[in-house]
mmCIF file of C-alpha atoms and ligand atoms in Angstrom:
data_model
loop_
_atom_site.group_PDB
_atom_site.id
_atom_site.type_symbol
_atom_site.label_atom_id
_atom_site.label_comp_id
_atom_site.label_asym_id
_atom_site.label_seq_id
_atom_site.Cartn_x
_atom_site.Cartn_y
_atom_site.Cartn_z
ATOM 1 C CA MET A 1 0.000 0.000 0.000
ATOM 2 C CA ASN A 2 1.469 3.326 -1.078
ATOM 3 C CA LEU A 3 0.375 6.127 1.272
ATOM 4 C CA ASN A 4 1.481 9.060 -0.895
ATOM 5 C CA PRO A 5 0.807 12.725 0.076
ATOM 6 C CA ASP A 6 -2.460 12.781 -1.954
ATOM 7 C CA THR A 7 -3.740 9.777 -0.055
ATOM 8 C CA LEU A 8 -2.889 11.392 3.262
ATOM 9 C CA ALA A 9 -4.490 14.682 2.185
ATOM 10 C CA THR A 10 -7.739 12.865 1.293
ATOM 11 C CA ILE A 11 -7.741 10.972 4.583
ATOM 12 C CA SER A 12 -7.079 14.215 6.486
ATOM 13 C CA LYS A 13 -10.014 15.901 4.703
ATOM 14 C CA TYR A 14 -12.361 13.048 5.707
ATOM 15 C CA ALA A 15 -11.064 13.119 9.278
ATOM 16 C CA LEU A 16 -12.731 16.535 9.796
ATOM 17 C CA LYS A 17 -16.262 16.530 11.195
ATOM 18 C CA PRO A 18 -18.582 16.795 8.157
ATOM 19 C CA PRO A 19 -21.746 18.902 7.944
ATOM 20 C CA LEU A 20 -24.930 17.106 8.994
ATOM 21 C CA PHE A 21 -25.985 14.347 6.592
ATOM 22 C CA GLU A 22 -23.237 15.063 4.054
ATOM 23 C CA PRO A 23 -23.318 11.817 2.073
ATOM 24 C CA GLY A 24 -20.412 9.401 1.707
ATOM 25 C CA GLU A 25 -19.963 6.996 -1.209
ATOM 26 C CA PRO A 26 -23.444 6.804 -2.801
ATOM 27 C CA HIS A 27 -23.148 3.360 -4.459
ATOM 28 C CA PHE A 28 -22.925 1.586 -1.151
ATOM 29 C CA TRP A 29 -25.922 -0.773 -1.482
ATOM 30 C CA ASP A 30 -25.080 -1.999 -4.955
ATOM 31 C CA ASP A 31 -21.308 -2.238 -4.728
ATOM 32 C CA PRO A 32 -20.533 -5.752 -6.108
ATOM 33 C CA HIS A 33 -18.423 -6.702 -3.068
ATOM 34 C CA ILE A 34 -20.194 -4.818 -0.242
ATOM 35 C CA SER A 35 -23.625 -6.087 -1.306
ATOM 36 C CA VAL A 36 -22.361 -9.680 -0.894
ATOM 37 C CA SER A 37 -20.994 -8.862 2.593
ATOM 38 C CA MET A 38 -24.273 -7.132 3.424
ATOM 39 C CA LEU A 39 -26.404 -10.073 2.292
ATOM 40 C CA GLU A 40 -24.286 -12.429 4.412
ATOM 41 C CA ALA A 41 -24.814 -10.101 7.379
ATOM 42 C CA HIS A 42 -28.612 -10.082 6.794
ATOM 43 C CA LEU A 43 -28.699 -13.874 6.654
ATOM 44 C CA ASN A 44 -26.545 -14.525 9.730
ATOM 45 C CA PRO A 45 -29.102 -15.876 12.220
ATOM 46 C CA GLU A 46 -26.970 -15.161 15.267
ATOM 47 C CA HIS A 47 -26.187 -11.479 15.170
ATOM 48 C CA ASP A 48 -27.912 -8.147 14.694
ATOM 49 C CA ALA A 49 -25.642 -6.546 12.095
ATOM 50 C CA ALA A 50 -27.915 -5.890 9.084
ATOM 51 C CA SER A 51 -31.090 -7.693 10.175
ATOM 52 C CA ARG A 52 -31.933 -8.767 13.698
ATOM 53 C CA ARG A 53 -31.084 -12.288 14.827
ATOM 54 C CA THR A 54 -33.589 -15.051 13.983
ATOM 55 C CA GLU A 55 -34.924 -15.337 17.525
ATOM 56 C CA THR A 56 -35.815 -11.609 17.576
ATOM 57 C CA ILE A 57 -37.358 -11.667 14.086
ATOM 58 C CA ASP A 58 -39.578 -14.603 15.089
ATOM 59 C CA LYS A 59 -40.661 -12.753 18.230
ATOM 60 C CA GLU A 60 -41.442 -9.546 16.308
ATOM 61 C CA VAL A 61 -43.408 -11.385 13.616
ATOM 62 C CA GLY A 62 -45.315 -13.276 16.347
ATOM 63 C CA HIS A 63 -46.195 -10.004 18.052
ATOM 64 C CA LEU A 64 -47.257 -8.197 14.858
ATOM 65 C CA LEU A 65 -49.686 -11.068 14.188
ATOM 66 C CA SER A 66 -50.905 -11.898 17.717
ATOM 67 C CA SER A 67 -51.535 -8.216 18.553
ATOM 68 C CA GLY A 68 -53.933 -8.075 15.574
ATOM 69 C CA LEU A 69 -51.895 -5.323 13.890
ATOM 70 C CA LEU A 70 -51.506 -7.496 10.813
ATOM 71 C CA LYS A 71 -54.542 -9.567 9.829
ATOM 72 C CA ARG A 72 -55.363 -12.168 7.189
ATOM 73 C CA GLY A 73 -56.164 -10.421 3.894
ATOM 74 C CA ASP A 74 -54.316 -7.172 4.770
ATOM 75 C CA ARG A 75 -52.259 -5.657 1.990
ATOM 76 C CA VAL A 76 -48.871 -4.929 3.551
ATOM 77 C CA LEU A 77 -45.854 -3.019 2.224
ATOM 78 C CA ASP A 78 -42.485 -3.952 3.755
ATOM 79 C CA LEU A 79 -40.250 -0.918 3.185
ATOM 80 C CA GLY A 80 -36.582 -1.894 3.191
ATOM 81 C CA CYS A 81 -37.434 -5.592 3.170
ATOM 82 C CA GLY A 82 -33.801 -6.689 2.638
ATOM 83 C CA PRO A 83 -33.719 -10.406 1.700
ATOM 84 C CA GLY A 84 -37.360 -10.830 2.811
ATOM 85 C CA LEU A 85 -36.847 -12.250 6.307
ATOM 86 C CA TYR A 86 -40.096 -10.669 7.588
ATOM 87 C CA ALA A 87 -42.107 -10.946 4.357
ATOM 88 C CA SER A 88 -41.431 -14.680 3.974
ATOM 89 C CA ARG A 89 -42.618 -15.319 7.546
ATOM 90 C CA LEU A 90 -45.678 -13.037 7.371
ATOM 91 C CA VAL A 91 -47.032 -14.370 4.088
ATOM 92 C CA GLY A 92 -47.939 -17.669 5.780
ATOM 93 C CA ALA A 93 -50.545 -15.769 7.846
ATOM 94 C CA GLY A 94 -52.557 -14.888 4.727
ATOM 95 C CA LEU A 95 -51.234 -11.361 4.120
ATOM 96 C CA LYS A 96 -50.665 -9.925 0.648
ATOM 97 C CA ILE A 97 -47.129 -8.625 0.825
ATOM 98 C CA THR A 98 -45.060 -6.322 -1.327
ATOM 99 C CA GLY A 99 -41.396 -5.898 -0.351
ATOM 100 C CA ILE A 100 -39.293 -2.958 -1.522
ATOM 101 C CA ASP A 101 -35.557 -2.547 -1.215
ATOM 102 C CA ILE A 102 -32.825 -0.568 -2.971
ATOM 103 C CA SER A 103 -30.394 -3.513 -2.947
ATOM 104 C CA ALA A 104 -30.671 -5.567 -6.160
ATOM 105 C CA ARG A 105 -28.725 -8.398 -4.509
ATOM 106 C CA SER A 106 -31.148 -8.615 -1.560
ATOM 107 C CA ILE A 107 -34.179 -8.449 -3.865
ATOM 108 C CA ASP A 108 -32.742 -11.188 -6.133
ATOM 109 C CA TYR A 109 -32.198 -13.390 -3.087
ATOM 110 C CA ALA A 110 -35.724 -12.659 -1.769
ATOM 111 C CA ARG A 111 -37.313 -13.484 -5.142
ATOM 112 C CA ARG A 112 -35.367 -16.756 -5.474
ATOM 113 C CA TYR A 113 -36.224 -17.766 -1.907
ATOM 114 C CA ALA A 114 -39.937 -17.042 -2.478
ATOM 115 C CA GLN A 115 -39.897 -19.008 -5.731
ATOM 116 C CA ASP A 116 -38.111 -21.996 -4.141
ATOM 117 C CA LYS A 117 -40.580 -22.082 -1.226
ATOM 118 C CA GLY A 118 -43.658 -21.311 -3.339
ATOM 119 C CA LEU A 119 -44.399 -18.046 -1.486
ATOM 120 C CA ASP A 120 -46.606 -15.489 -3.223
ATOM 121 C CA ILE A 121 -44.748 -12.231 -2.452
ATOM 122 C CA GLU A 122 -44.185 -9.291 -4.787
ATOM 123 C CA TYR A 123 -40.676 -7.805 -4.577
ATOM 124 C CA ARG A 124 -39.539 -4.544 -6.174
ATOM 125 C CA CYS A 125 -36.042 -3.105 -6.347
ATOM 126 C CA LEU A 126 -36.786 0.565 -5.687
ATOM 127 C CA ASP A 127 -35.554 3.557 -3.686
ATOM 128 C CA PHE A 128 -38.061 4.437 -0.899
ATOM 129 C CA LEU A 129 -37.949 7.999 -2.145
ATOM 130 C CA ASP A 130 -39.439 6.862 -5.491
ATOM 131 C CA LEU A 131 -42.439 5.209 -3.842
ATOM 132 C CA ASP A 132 -45.384 5.554 -6.226
ATOM 133 C CA TYR A 133 -48.517 4.081 -4.549
ATOM 134 C CA ASP A 134 -51.832 5.775 -3.862
ATOM 135 C CA SER A 135 -54.241 4.486 -1.142
ATOM 136 C CA GLU A 136 -53.246 0.835 -1.615
ATOM 137 C CA PHE A 137 -51.950 -0.541 1.681
ATOM 138 C CA ASP A 138 -53.593 -1.419 5.006
ATOM 139 C CA VAL A 139 -50.235 -1.439 6.764
ATOM 140 C CA ILE A 140 -46.724 -0.270 5.895
ATOM 141 C CA ILE A 141 -43.906 -1.713 7.984
ATOM 142 C CA GLN A 142 -40.389 -0.325 8.161
ATOM 143 C CA ILE A 143 -38.242 -2.426 10.459
ATOM 144 C CA TYR A 144 -34.829 -1.968 12.044
ATOM 145 C CA GLY A 145 -34.527 1.774 12.361
ATOM 146 C CA GLU A 146 -34.454 2.810 8.708
ATOM 147 C CA LEU A 147 -36.345 6.056 9.417
ATOM 148 C CA SER A 148 -33.435 7.081 11.675
ATOM 149 C CA THR A 149 -31.054 7.136 8.699
ATOM 150 C CA PHE A 150 -32.706 10.089 6.931
ATOM 151 C CA SER A 151 -32.087 13.823 7.116
ATOM 152 C CA ASP A 152 -35.141 15.905 8.045
ATOM 153 C CA GLY A 153 -35.810 16.726 4.375
ATOM 154 C CA GLU A 154 -35.629 13.110 3.148
ATOM 155 C CA ARG A 155 -37.701 11.924 6.102
ATOM 156 C CA GLY A 156 -40.387 14.477 5.210
ATOM 157 C CA SER A 157 -40.639 13.336 1.608
ATOM 158 C CA LEU A 158 -40.617 9.670 2.631
ATOM 159 C CA LEU A 159 -43.430 10.194 5.175
ATOM 160 C CA GLU A 160 -45.437 12.076 2.542
ATOM 161 C CA LYS A 161 -45.128 9.130 0.133
ATOM 162 C CA ILE A 162 -45.985 6.631 2.877
ATOM 163 C CA HIS A 163 -49.059 8.718 3.790
ATOM 164 C CA ARG A 164 -50.202 8.659 0.163
ATOM 165 C CA ALA A 165 -49.570 4.906 -0.180
ATOM 166 C CA LEU A 166 -51.766 4.036 2.833
ATOM 167 C CA LYS A 167 -55.550 3.593 2.728
ATOM 168 C CA THR A 168 -57.552 6.071 4.883
ATOM 169 C CA GLU A 169 -57.538 3.753 7.907
ATOM 170 C CA GLY A 170 -54.039 2.493 7.084
ATOM 171 C CA ARG A 171 -51.219 2.359 9.616
ATOM 172 C CA LEU A 172 -47.474 2.782 9.619
ATOM 173 C CA VAL A 173 -45.545 0.420 11.914
ATOM 174 C CA PHE A 174 -41.851 1.147 12.449
ATOM 175 C CA ASP A 175 -39.041 1.468 14.966
ATOM 176 C CA VAL A 176 -36.466 4.199 15.569
ATOM 177 C CA SER A 177 -33.288 4.197 17.621
ATOM 178 C CA THR A 178 -32.837 6.328 20.746
ATOM 179 C CA ARG A 179 -29.860 8.289 22.034
ATOM 180 C CA ASP A 180 -29.688 5.878 24.987
ATOM 181 C CA GLN A 181 -28.680 3.185 22.497
ATOM 182 C CA ARG A 182 -25.993 5.365 20.891
ATOM 183 C CA LEU A 183 -24.492 6.316 24.236
ATOM 184 C CA LYS A 184 -24.249 2.641 25.192
ATOM 185 C CA GLU A 185 -22.465 1.850 21.903
ATOM 186 C CA GLY A 186 -20.123 4.854 22.171
ATOM 187 C CA LEU A 187 -18.195 6.545 19.372
ATOM 188 C CA GLY A 188 -16.342 3.960 17.278
ATOM 189 C CA ASN A 189 -12.742 5.117 16.842
ATOM 190 C CA SER A 190 -10.543 2.280 15.619
ATOM 191 C CA TRP A 191 -8.550 1.010 12.659
ATOM 192 C CA TYR A 192 -7.794 -2.383 11.173
ATOM 193 C CA ILE A 193 -6.274 -4.044 8.111
ATOM 194 C CA SER A 194 -8.196 -6.792 6.375
ATOM 195 C CA THR A 195 -7.798 -9.193 3.408
ATOM 196 C CA PRO A 196 -10.547 -9.582 2.363
ATOM 197 C CA GLY A 197 -13.135 -7.877 4.524
ATOM 198 C CA PHE A 198 -16.596 -6.338 4.596
ATOM 199 C CA TRP A 199 -15.602 -3.361 2.444
ATOM 200 C CA CYS A 200 -13.096 -4.721 -0.102
ATOM 201 C CA PRO A 201 -12.130 -8.026 -1.736
ATOM 202 C CA GLY A 202 -8.371 -7.219 -1.532
ATOM 203 C CA PRO A 203 -6.059 -5.915 1.201
ATOM 204 C CA HIS A 204 -7.328 -2.669 2.714
ATOM 205 C CA LEU A 205 -7.071 -0.370 5.686
ATOM 206 C CA VAL A 206 -10.218 0.751 7.525
ATOM 207 C CA LEU A 207 -10.250 3.871 9.695
ATOM 208 C CA GLN A 208 -13.481 3.976 11.681
ATOM 209 C CA HIS A 209 -14.412 7.325 13.164
ATOM 210 C CA GLY A 210 -17.552 8.354 15.040
ATOM 211 C CA PHE A 211 -18.899 11.917 15.211
ATOM 212 C CA ASP A 212 -21.582 13.119 17.600
ATOM 213 C CA TYR A 213 -23.977 16.019 16.965
ATOM 214 C CA PRO A 214 -25.783 16.012 20.335
ATOM 215 C CA GLU A 215 -27.652 19.271 19.694
ATOM 216 C CA HIS A 216 -29.398 17.541 16.741
ATOM 217 C CA ASP A 217 -29.651 14.013 18.229
ATOM 218 C CA VAL A 218 -27.575 12.898 15.255
ATOM 219 C CA TRP A 219 -24.622 10.538 15.131
ATOM 220 C CA LEU A 220 -22.283 9.524 12.304
ATOM 221 C CA ASP A 221 -20.375 6.257 11.965
ATOM 222 C CA GLN A 222 -17.772 6.944 9.281
ATOM 223 C CA TYR A 223 -15.467 4.414 7.613
ATOM 224 C CA ILE A 224 -12.498 5.597 5.543
ATOM 225 C CA VAL A 225 -11.329 2.683 3.401
ATOM 226 C CA VAL A 226 -7.915 2.704 1.694
ATOM 227 C CA ASP A 227 -7.327 -0.116 -0.779
ATOM 228 C CA ASP A 228 -3.987 -1.548 -1.975
ATOM 229 C CA ALA A 229 -3.914 0.890 -4.925
ATOM 230 C CA ALA A 230 -4.211 3.742 -2.378
ATOM 231 C CA ASN A 231 -7.782 4.626 -3.453
ATOM 232 C CA VAL A 232 -9.614 6.288 -0.576
ATOM 233 C CA THR A 233 -13.388 5.878 -0.184
ATOM 234 C CA VAL A 234 -15.509 7.218 2.631
ATOM 235 C CA TYR A 235 -18.678 5.411 3.762
ATOM 236 C CA ARG A 236 -21.071 7.202 6.103
ATOM 237 C CA ASP A 237 -23.874 5.788 8.242
ATOM 238 C CA TRP A 238 -25.933 8.661 9.622
ATOM 239 C CA PHE A 239 -28.374 8.097 12.477
ATOM 240 C CA HIS A 240 -30.992 10.498 13.763
ATOM 241 C CA ASP A 241 -32.144 9.282 17.160
ATOM 242 C CA TYR A 242 -35.556 10.081 18.622
ATOM 243 C CA THR A 243 -37.446 10.413 21.871
ATOM 244 C CA LEU A 244 -41.135 9.583 22.006
ATOM 245 C CA GLN A 245 -41.855 13.312 22.035
ATOM 246 C CA SER A 246 -39.610 14.154 19.062
ATOM 247 C CA VAL A 247 -40.949 11.338 16.887
ATOM 248 C CA GLN A 248 -44.513 12.273 17.845
ATOM 249 C CA GLU A 249 -43.887 15.874 16.734
ATOM 250 C CA VAL A 250 -42.459 14.723 13.401
ATOM 251 C CA LEU A 251 -45.425 12.419 12.777
ATOM 252 C CA GLU A 252 -48.003 15.066 13.687
ATOM 253 C CA LYS A 253 -46.490 17.535 11.218
ATOM 254 C CA MET A 254 -46.826 14.875 8.517
ATOM 255 C CA SER A 255 -50.519 14.112 9.340
ATOM 256 C CA PHE A 256 -49.979 10.959 11.378
ATOM 257 C CA ARG A 257 -51.038 10.275 14.971
ATOM 258 C CA VAL A 258 -49.255 7.830 17.285
ATOM 259 C CA GLN A 259 -51.690 5.063 18.248
ATOM 260 C CA GLN A 260 -49.421 2.647 20.101
ATOM 261 C CA THR A 261 -45.843 2.467 21.350
ATOM 262 C CA TRP A 262 -43.559 -0.245 22.660
ATOM 263 C CA ASN A 263 -39.865 -0.489 23.479
ATOM 264 C CA ASP A 264 -39.464 -2.894 20.576
ATOM 265 C CA LEU A 265 -41.497 -4.556 17.845
ATOM 266 C CA GLY A 266 -41.591 -7.701 19.976
ATOM 267 C CA GLY A 267 -44.107 -5.857 22.175
ATOM 268 C CA ALA A 268 -42.004 -4.908 25.246
ATOM 269 C CA ARG A 269 -43.917 -2.328 27.311
ATOM 270 C CA PHE A 270 -42.827 1.245 26.535
ATOM 271 C CA GLU A 271 -40.555 2.890 29.112
ATOM 272 C CA GLU A 272 -38.217 5.862 28.707
ATOM 273 C CA GLY A 273 -34.554 4.805 28.475
ATOM 274 C CA GLY A 274 -34.960 1.906 26.018
ATOM 275 C CA ASP A 275 -32.701 1.381 22.996
ATOM 276 C CA TRP A 276 -35.622 1.488 20.563
ATOM 277 C CA ILE A 277 -39.072 3.006 20.203
ATOM 278 C CA ALA A 278 -41.568 0.943 18.211
ATOM 279 C CA ILE A 279 -44.565 2.871 16.933
ATOM 280 C CA VAL A 280 -47.931 2.355 15.286
ATOM 281 C CA ALA A 281 -49.183 5.533 13.625
ATOM 282 C CA GLY A 282 -52.494 6.155 11.875
ATOM 283 C CA LYS A 283 -53.357 8.834 9.310
ATOM 284 C CA THR A 284 -55.058 12.003 10.505
ATOM 285 C CA GLY A 285 -55.687 13.479 7.058
ATOM 286 C CA PRO A 286 -56.974 12.129 3.733
HETATM 287 C C1 SAM B 1 -31.151 -2.210 8.462
HETATM 288 S S1 SAM B 1 -31.646 -3.017 6.983
HETATM 289 C C2 SAM B 1 -33.155 -3.775 7.525
HETATM 290 C C3 SAM B 1 -33.715 -4.794 6.552
HETATM 291 C C4 SAM B 1 -35.015 -5.463 6.979
HETATM 292 N N1 SAM B 1 -36.049 -4.496 7.309
HETATM 293 C C5 SAM B 1 -34.765 -6.391 8.128
HETATM 294 O O1 SAM B 1 -34.956 -5.948 9.282
HETATM 295 O O2 SAM B 1 -34.367 -7.531 7.879
HETATM 296 C C6 SAM B 1 -32.218 -1.643 5.997
HETATM 297 C C7 SAM B 1 -32.662 -2.022 4.603
HETATM 298 O O3 SAM B 1 -33.106 -0.844 3.947
HETATM 299 C C8 SAM B 1 -32.638 -0.872 2.602
HETATM 300 N N2 SAM B 1 -32.554 0.522 2.150
HETATM 301 C C9 SAM B 1 -31.702 1.483 2.599
HETATM 302 N N3 SAM B 1 -31.932 2.641 1.966
HETATM 303 C C10 SAM B 1 -32.948 2.409 1.103
HETATM 304 C C11 SAM B 1 -33.651 3.227 0.182
HETATM 305 N N4 SAM B 1 -33.348 4.518 0.009
HETATM 306 N N5 SAM B 1 -34.658 2.676 -0.521
HETATM 307 C C12 SAM B 1 -34.995 1.358 -0.368
HETATM 308 N N6 SAM B 1 -34.353 0.536 0.498
HETATM 309 C C13 SAM B 1 -33.355 1.059 1.234
HETATM 310 C C14 SAM B 1 -31.311 -1.593 2.673
HETATM 311 O O4 SAM B 1 -30.936 -2.168 1.441
HETATM 312 C C15 SAM B 1 -31.570 -2.638 3.751
HETATM 313 O O5 SAM B 1 -32.032 -3.838 3.208
#
């Protein structure tokens, strides 16, 4: 690896705290190597890296069904369905499911799995922000904190599209992360060399750097990756954490009203101080 002055200058630029929600490398989800690593992470039943572990998914699906939130015959949209771990469990309960995800690799896997198992699920490879439905769904689910990854502007346009996609009595069911969770995890400041690894198929150096924006309840996990040809790429995972009050305010502005809350989608009773807030919101406007 040749760390020439240009390489060091690029790394130094990325080491400065960036403005809120400044994007990193945009082709993250469809990178030919990273998307394979990501799919493996989704499918690992024992950890919570990209999808929750199998035991938790089963509990959440059980709760969504036993609480009556999702009922036989409901038309359900799974936003950010990944490889279809929730959709392929829920379809057995007689729901009509559409799964949407930006990752072509996850959607290909989900389609193949559904075909192999004879599951009738519609999957679309689409950016949430291009959602194009009008009054079609009884319930929209968005699971594992995806709403926390958006800037205020993107979140507003996503909630507008979700509102339009739901029927009048339709409901949005989702979870967001809290600052209590971030503070437990702490800022990740570390480096390692890998061959291969999550980010690259060849030898590479990873500089992980966390930035906190406490006045905005925002947190950035940044990864600067330097490959063996000294190419520098920055990947950024932004997280906007919420309290019950702040998420309620956002929803009210977008014509939703909170109907139910838990500490997680498995149905744990809501208490302040949890890592997650799980929410059911109904529409207040047409
Ligand atoms: C944390 S994962 C959760 C996946 C799934 N809900 C689960 O719990 O197994 C977030 C998912 O959202 C998808 N995603 C991220 N940004 C997206 C976007 N703009 N449009 C559509 N899908 C997106 C990712 O590809 C990923 O599958």
